[in-house]
Coordinates of N, CA and C and ligand atoms in Angstrom, one line a residue:
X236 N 27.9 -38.6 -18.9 CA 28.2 -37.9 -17.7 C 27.0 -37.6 -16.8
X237 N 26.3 -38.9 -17.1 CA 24.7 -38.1 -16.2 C 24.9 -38.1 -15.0
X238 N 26.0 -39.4 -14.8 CA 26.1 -39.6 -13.4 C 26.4 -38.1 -12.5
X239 N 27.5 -37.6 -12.9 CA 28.2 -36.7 -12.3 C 26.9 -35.4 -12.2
X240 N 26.3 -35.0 -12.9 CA 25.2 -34.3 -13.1 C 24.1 -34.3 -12.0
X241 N 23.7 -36.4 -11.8 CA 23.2 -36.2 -10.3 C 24.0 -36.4 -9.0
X242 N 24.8 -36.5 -9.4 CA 26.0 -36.1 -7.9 C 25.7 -35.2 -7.6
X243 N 26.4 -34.0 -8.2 CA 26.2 -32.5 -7.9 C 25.0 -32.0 -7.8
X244 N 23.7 -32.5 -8.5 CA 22.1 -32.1 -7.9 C 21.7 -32.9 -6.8
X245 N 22.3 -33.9 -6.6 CA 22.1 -34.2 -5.1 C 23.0 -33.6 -3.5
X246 N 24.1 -33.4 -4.3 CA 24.8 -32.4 -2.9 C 24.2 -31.5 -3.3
X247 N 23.6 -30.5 -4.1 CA 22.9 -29.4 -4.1 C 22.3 -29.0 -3.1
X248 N 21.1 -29.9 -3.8 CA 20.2 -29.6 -2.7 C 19.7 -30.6 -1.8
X249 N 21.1 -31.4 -1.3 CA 21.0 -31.7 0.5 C 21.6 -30.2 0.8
X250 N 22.8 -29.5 0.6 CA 23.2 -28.1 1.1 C 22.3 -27.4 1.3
X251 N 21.3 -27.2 0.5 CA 20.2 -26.2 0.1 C 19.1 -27.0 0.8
X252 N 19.2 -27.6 1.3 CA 18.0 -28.2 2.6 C 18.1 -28.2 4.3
X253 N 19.6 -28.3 3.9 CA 20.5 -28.1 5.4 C 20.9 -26.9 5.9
X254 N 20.8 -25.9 4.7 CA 21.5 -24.6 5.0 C 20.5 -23.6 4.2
X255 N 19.7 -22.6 5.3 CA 18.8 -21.3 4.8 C 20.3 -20.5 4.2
X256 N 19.0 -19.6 3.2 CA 20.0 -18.1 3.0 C 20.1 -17.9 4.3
X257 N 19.1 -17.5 5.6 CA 19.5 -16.7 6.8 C 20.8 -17.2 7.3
X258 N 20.8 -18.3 7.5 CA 22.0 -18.5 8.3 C 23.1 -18.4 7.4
X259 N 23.0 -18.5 6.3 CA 24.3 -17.8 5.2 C 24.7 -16.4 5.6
X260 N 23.6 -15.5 5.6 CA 24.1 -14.5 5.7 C 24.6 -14.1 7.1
X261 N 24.2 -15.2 8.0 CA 24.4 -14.6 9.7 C 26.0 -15.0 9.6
X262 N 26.0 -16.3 9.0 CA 27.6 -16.7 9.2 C 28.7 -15.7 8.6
X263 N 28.2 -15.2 7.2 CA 28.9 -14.4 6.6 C 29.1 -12.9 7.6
X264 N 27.8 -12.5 8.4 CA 27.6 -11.6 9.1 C 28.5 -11.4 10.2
X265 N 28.4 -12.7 11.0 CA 29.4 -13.2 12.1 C 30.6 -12.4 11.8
X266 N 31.2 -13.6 10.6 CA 32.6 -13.0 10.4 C 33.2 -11.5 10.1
X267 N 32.2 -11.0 9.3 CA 32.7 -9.7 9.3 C 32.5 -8.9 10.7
X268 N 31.8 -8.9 11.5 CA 31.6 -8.3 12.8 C 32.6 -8.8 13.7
X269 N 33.5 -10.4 13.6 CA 34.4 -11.0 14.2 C 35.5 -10.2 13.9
X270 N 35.9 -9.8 12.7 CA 37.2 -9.4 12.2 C 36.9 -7.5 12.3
X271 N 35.8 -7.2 12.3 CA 36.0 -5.8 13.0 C 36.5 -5.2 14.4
X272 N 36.3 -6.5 15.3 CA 37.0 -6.2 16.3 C 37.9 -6.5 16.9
X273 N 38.7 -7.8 16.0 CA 39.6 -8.4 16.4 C 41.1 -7.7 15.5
X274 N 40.8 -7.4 14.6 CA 41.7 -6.9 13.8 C 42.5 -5.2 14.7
X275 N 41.3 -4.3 15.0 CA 42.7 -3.4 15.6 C 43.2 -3.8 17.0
X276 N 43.0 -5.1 17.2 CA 43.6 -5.3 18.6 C 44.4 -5.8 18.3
X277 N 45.0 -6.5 17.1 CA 46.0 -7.0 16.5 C 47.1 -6.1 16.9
X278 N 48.3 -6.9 17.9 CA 50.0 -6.5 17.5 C 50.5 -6.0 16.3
X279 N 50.4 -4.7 15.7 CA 51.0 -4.5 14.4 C 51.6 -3.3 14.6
X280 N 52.9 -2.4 14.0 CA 53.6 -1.3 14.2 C 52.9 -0.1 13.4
X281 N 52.1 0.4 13.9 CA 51.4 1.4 13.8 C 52.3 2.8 13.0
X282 N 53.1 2.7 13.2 CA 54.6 3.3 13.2 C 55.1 3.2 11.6
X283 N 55.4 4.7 11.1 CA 56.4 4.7 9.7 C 57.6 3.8 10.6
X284 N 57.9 2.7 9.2 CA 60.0 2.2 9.4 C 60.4 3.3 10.0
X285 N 60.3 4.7 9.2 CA 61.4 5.2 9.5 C 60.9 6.6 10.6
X286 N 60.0 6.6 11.5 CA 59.6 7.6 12.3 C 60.2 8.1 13.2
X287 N 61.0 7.0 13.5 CA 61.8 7.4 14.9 C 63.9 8.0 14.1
X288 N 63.8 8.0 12.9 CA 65.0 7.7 12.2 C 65.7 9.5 12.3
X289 N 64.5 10.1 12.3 CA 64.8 12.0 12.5 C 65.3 12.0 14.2
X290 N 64.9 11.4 14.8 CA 65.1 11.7 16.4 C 66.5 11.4 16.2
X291 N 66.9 10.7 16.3 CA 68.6 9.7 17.0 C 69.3 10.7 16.1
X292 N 69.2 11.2 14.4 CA 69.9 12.0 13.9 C 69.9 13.1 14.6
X293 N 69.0 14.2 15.1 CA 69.0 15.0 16.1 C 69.9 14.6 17.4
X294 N 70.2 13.6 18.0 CA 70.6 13.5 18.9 C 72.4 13.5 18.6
X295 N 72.1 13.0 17.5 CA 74.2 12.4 17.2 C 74.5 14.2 16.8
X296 N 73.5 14.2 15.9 CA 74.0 15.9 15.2 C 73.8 17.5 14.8
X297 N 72.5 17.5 15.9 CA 71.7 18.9 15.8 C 72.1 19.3 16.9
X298 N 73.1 20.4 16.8 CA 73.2 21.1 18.3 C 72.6 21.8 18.9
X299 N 71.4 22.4 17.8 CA 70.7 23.7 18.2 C 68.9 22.6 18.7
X300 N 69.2 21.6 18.7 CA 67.8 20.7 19.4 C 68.2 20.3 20.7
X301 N 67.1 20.2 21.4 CA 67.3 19.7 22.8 C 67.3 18.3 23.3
X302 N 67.5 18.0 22.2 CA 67.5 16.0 22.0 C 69.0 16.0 22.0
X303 N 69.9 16.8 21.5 CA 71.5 16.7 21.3 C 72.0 16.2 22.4
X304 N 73.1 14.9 22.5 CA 73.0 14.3 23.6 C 74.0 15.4 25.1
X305 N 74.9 15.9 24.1 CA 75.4 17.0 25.2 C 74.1 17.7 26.5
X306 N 72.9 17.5 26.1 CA 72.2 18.7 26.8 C 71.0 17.3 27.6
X307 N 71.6 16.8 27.9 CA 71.0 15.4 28.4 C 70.6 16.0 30.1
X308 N 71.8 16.9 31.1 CA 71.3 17.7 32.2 C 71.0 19.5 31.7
X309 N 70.8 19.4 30.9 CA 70.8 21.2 30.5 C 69.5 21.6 31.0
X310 N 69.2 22.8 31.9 CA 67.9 23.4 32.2 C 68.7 24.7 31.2
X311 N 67.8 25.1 30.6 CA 68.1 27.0 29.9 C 67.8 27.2 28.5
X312 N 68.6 27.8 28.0 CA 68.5 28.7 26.6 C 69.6 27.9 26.0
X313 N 69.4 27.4 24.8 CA 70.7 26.5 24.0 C 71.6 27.8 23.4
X314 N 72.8 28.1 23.9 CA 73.9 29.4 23.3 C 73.4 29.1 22.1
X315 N 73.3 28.2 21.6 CA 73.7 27.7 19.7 C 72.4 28.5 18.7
X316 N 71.1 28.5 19.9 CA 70.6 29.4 19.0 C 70.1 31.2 19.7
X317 N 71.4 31.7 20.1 CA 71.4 32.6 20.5 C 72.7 33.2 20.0
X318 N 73.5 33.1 19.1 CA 74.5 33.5 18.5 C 76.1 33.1 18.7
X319 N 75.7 32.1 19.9 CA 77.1 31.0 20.3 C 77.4 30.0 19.8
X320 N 78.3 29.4 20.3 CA 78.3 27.9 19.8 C 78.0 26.8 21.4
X321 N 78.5 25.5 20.9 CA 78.2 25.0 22.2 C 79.3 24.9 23.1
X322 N 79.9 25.7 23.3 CA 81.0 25.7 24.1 C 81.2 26.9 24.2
X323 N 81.1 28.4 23.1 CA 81.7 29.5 23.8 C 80.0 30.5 24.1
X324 N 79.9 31.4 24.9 CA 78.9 32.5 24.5 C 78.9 33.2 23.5
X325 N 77.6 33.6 23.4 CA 77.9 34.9 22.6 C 78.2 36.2 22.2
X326 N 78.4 36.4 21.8 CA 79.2 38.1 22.1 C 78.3 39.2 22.7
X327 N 79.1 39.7 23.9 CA 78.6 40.5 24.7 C 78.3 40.2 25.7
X328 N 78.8 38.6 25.7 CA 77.9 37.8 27.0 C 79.4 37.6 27.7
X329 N 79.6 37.0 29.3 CA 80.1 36.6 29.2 C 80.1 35.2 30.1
X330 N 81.5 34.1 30.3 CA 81.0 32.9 30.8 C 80.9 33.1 32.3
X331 N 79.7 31.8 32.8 CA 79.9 32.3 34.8 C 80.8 31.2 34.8
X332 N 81.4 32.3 36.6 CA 82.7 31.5 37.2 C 82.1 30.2 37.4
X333 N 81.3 30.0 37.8 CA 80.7 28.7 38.7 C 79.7 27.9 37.9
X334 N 79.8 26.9 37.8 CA 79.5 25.8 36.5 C 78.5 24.7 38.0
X335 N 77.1 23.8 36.1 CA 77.5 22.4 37.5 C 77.8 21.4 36.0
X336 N 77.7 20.3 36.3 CA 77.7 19.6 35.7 C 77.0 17.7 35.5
X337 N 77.3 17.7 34.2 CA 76.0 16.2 34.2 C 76.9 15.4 33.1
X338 N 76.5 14.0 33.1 CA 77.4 13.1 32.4 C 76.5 12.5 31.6
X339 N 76.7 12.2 30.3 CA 75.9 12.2 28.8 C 76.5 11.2 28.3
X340 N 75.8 10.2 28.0 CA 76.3 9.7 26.7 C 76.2 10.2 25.1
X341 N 77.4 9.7 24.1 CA 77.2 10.0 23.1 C 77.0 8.7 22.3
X342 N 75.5 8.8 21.3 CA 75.1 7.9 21.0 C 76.3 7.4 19.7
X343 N 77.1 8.5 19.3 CA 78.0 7.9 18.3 C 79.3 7.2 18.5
X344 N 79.7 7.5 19.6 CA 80.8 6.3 19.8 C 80.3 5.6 21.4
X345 N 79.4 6.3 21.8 CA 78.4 5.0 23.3 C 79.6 5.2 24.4
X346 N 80.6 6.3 24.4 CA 81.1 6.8 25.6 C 80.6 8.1 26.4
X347 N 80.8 7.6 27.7 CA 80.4 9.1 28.4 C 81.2 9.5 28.8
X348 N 80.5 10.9 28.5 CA 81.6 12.3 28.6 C 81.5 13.1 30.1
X349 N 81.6 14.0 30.4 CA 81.5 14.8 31.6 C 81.5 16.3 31.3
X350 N 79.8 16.6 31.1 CA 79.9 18.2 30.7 C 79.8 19.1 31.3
X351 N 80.6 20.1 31.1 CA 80.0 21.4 32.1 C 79.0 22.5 31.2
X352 N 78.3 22.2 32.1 CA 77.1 23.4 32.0 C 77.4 25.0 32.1
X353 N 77.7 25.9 31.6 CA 78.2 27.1 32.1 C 77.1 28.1 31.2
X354 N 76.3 29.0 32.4 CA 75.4 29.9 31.9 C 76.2 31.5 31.0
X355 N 75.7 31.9 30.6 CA 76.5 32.8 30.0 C 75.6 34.1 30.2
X356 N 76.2 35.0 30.5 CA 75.7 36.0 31.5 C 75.8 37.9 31.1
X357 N 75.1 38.5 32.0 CA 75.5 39.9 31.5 C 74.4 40.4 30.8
X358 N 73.8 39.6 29.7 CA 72.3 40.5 29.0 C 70.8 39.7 29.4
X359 N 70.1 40.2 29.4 CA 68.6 39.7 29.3 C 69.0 38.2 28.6
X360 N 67.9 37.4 29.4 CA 67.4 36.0 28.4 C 67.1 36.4 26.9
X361 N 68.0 35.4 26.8 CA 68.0 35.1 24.8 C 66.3 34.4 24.4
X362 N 65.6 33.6 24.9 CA 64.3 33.2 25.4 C 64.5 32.4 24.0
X363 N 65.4 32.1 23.1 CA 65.1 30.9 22.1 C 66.0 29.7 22.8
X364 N 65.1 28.7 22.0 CA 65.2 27.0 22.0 C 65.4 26.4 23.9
X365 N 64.4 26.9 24.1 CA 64.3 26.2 25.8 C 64.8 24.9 25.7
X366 N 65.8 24.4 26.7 CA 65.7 23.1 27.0 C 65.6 22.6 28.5
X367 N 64.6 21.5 29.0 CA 65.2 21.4 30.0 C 64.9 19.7 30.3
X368 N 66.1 19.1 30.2 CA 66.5 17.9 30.7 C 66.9 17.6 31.5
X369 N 66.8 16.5 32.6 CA 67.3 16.4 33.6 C 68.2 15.1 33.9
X370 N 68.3 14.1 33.1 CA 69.5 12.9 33.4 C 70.8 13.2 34.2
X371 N 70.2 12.2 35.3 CA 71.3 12.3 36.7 C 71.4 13.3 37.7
X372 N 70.7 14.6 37.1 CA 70.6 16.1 38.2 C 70.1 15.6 39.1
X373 N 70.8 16.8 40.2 CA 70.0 15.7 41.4 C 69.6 17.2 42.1
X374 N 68.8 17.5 43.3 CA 68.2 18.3 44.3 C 69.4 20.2 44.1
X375 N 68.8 20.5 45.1 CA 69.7 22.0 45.1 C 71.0 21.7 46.5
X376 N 70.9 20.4 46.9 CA 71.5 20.4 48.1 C 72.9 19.6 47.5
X377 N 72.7 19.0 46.6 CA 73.9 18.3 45.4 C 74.0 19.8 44.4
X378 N 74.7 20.8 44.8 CA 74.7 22.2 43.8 C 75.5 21.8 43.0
X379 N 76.3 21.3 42.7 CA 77.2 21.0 41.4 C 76.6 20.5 40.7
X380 N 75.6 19.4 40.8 CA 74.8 18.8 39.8 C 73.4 19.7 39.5
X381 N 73.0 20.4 40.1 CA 71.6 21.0 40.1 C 71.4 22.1 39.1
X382 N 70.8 21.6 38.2 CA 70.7 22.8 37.0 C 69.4 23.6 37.4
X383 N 68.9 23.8 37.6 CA 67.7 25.0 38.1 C 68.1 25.9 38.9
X384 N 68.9 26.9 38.4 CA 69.7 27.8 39.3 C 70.4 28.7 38.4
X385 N 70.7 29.7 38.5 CA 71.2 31.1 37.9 C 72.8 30.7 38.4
X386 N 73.5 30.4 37.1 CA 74.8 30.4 37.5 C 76.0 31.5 37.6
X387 N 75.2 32.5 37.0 CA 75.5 33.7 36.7 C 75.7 34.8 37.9
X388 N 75.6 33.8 39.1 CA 75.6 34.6 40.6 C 76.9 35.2 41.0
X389 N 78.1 34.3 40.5 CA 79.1 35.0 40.8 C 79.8 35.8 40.2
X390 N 79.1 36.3 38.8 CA 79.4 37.2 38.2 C 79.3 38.8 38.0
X391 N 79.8 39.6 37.9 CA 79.8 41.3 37.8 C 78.3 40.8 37.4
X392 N 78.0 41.1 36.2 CA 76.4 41.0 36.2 C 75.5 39.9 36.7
X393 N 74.5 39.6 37.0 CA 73.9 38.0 37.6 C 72.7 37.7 36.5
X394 N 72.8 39.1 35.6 CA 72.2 38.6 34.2 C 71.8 37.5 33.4
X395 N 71.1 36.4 33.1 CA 70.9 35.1 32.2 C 70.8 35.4 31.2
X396 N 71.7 34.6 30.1 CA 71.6 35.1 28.9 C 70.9 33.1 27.9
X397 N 72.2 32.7 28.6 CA 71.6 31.1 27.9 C 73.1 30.2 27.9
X398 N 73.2 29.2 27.6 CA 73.6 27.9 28.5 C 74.9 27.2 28.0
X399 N 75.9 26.5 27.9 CA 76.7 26.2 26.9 C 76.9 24.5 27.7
X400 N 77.5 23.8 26.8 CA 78.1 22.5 27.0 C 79.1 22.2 26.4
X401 N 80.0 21.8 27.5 CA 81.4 21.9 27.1 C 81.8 20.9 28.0
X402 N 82.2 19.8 27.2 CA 83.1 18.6 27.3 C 84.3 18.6 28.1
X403 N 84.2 18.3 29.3 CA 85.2 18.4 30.1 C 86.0 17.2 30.5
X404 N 86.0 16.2 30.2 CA 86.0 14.5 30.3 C 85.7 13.0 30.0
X405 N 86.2 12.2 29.9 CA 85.6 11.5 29.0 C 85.9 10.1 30.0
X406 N 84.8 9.2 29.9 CA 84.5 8.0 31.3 C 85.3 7.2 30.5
X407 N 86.0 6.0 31.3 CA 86.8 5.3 30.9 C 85.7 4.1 30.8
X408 N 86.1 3.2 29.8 CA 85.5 2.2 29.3 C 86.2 0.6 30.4
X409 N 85.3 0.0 31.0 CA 85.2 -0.7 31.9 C 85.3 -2.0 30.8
X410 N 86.2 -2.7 31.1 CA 85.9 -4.5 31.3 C 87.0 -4.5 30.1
Ligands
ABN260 N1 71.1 27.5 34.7 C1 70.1 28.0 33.9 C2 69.1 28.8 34.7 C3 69.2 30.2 34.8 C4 68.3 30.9 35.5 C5 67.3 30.2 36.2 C6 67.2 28.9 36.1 C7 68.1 28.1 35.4

């Protein structure tokens, strides 16, 4: 097997004539300084699978969060966490005459609804779970749609207490 013995001592060291340690280590150098800054510019999802998986649940089924898709036009105080539910006030409060309203989808069955917004009125602000969304509200000169406003004006008291949504209609499905 001598042959093979000077095979390999002659590619040896032609390699090792052709090629310093320095430029070994520059090439090796190279690359690691190449892949330092090519790698975080890499397309990759930075992102848990499941990060966004708490949100949409909030939206289909937390009433008392401002993600719930009912409160999609809601400016105010969510009743729900002020001792209401999402449709009645709460006790001691009562509802105002004069409503506006905003159109929501629901991510669980992907129809839209038509809700009324109705402030609930008579005591001091409840001052838990602010929300304020605006999908589709429009100016104070469109007043039916305009949530930044005390609806509580036409009421014996003009008191703010906090907000309710209540499903008044449901959009008909096209095609
Ligand atoms: N419609 C909720 C609200 C009440 C008072 C002031 C602004 C908005």
């Amino acid at each position: 097997m001598k042959w093979l013995d000077d095979f390999f001592e002659r590619k040896t060291r032609r390699v090792a004539q052709s090629a310093s340690r320095r430029s070994a280590l520059v090439k090796v150098g190279k690359l690691f300084v190449g892949t330092a800054f090519i790698l975080p510019v890499l397309p990759f999802d930075r992102m848990m699978p499941t990060a966004h998986a708490g949100e949409n649940k909030k939206a289909v089924e937390d009433d008392t969060s401002c993600d719930y898709w009912r409160y999609c036009a809601l400016d105010g105080f969510l009743c729900t966490c002020c001792g209401g539910t999402i449709s009645s006030c709460p006790p001691g409060t009562e509802i105002s005459k004069v409503t506006w309203v905003g159109t929501c989808r629901n991510p669980g069955d992907g129809k839209d609804y038509l809700i009324s917004y109705n402030d609930c009125c008579g005591v001091t602000m409840c001052g838990r779970c602010a929300c304020n969304r605006n999908e589709r509200e429009r100016p104070g000169y469109r007043l039916g749609v305009h949530n930044d406003i005390n609806w509580c004006m036409a009421n014996g008291s003009n008191a703010y207490h906090c907000t309710v949504a209540a499903i008044v209609g449901v959009g008909e499905q096209r095609g």
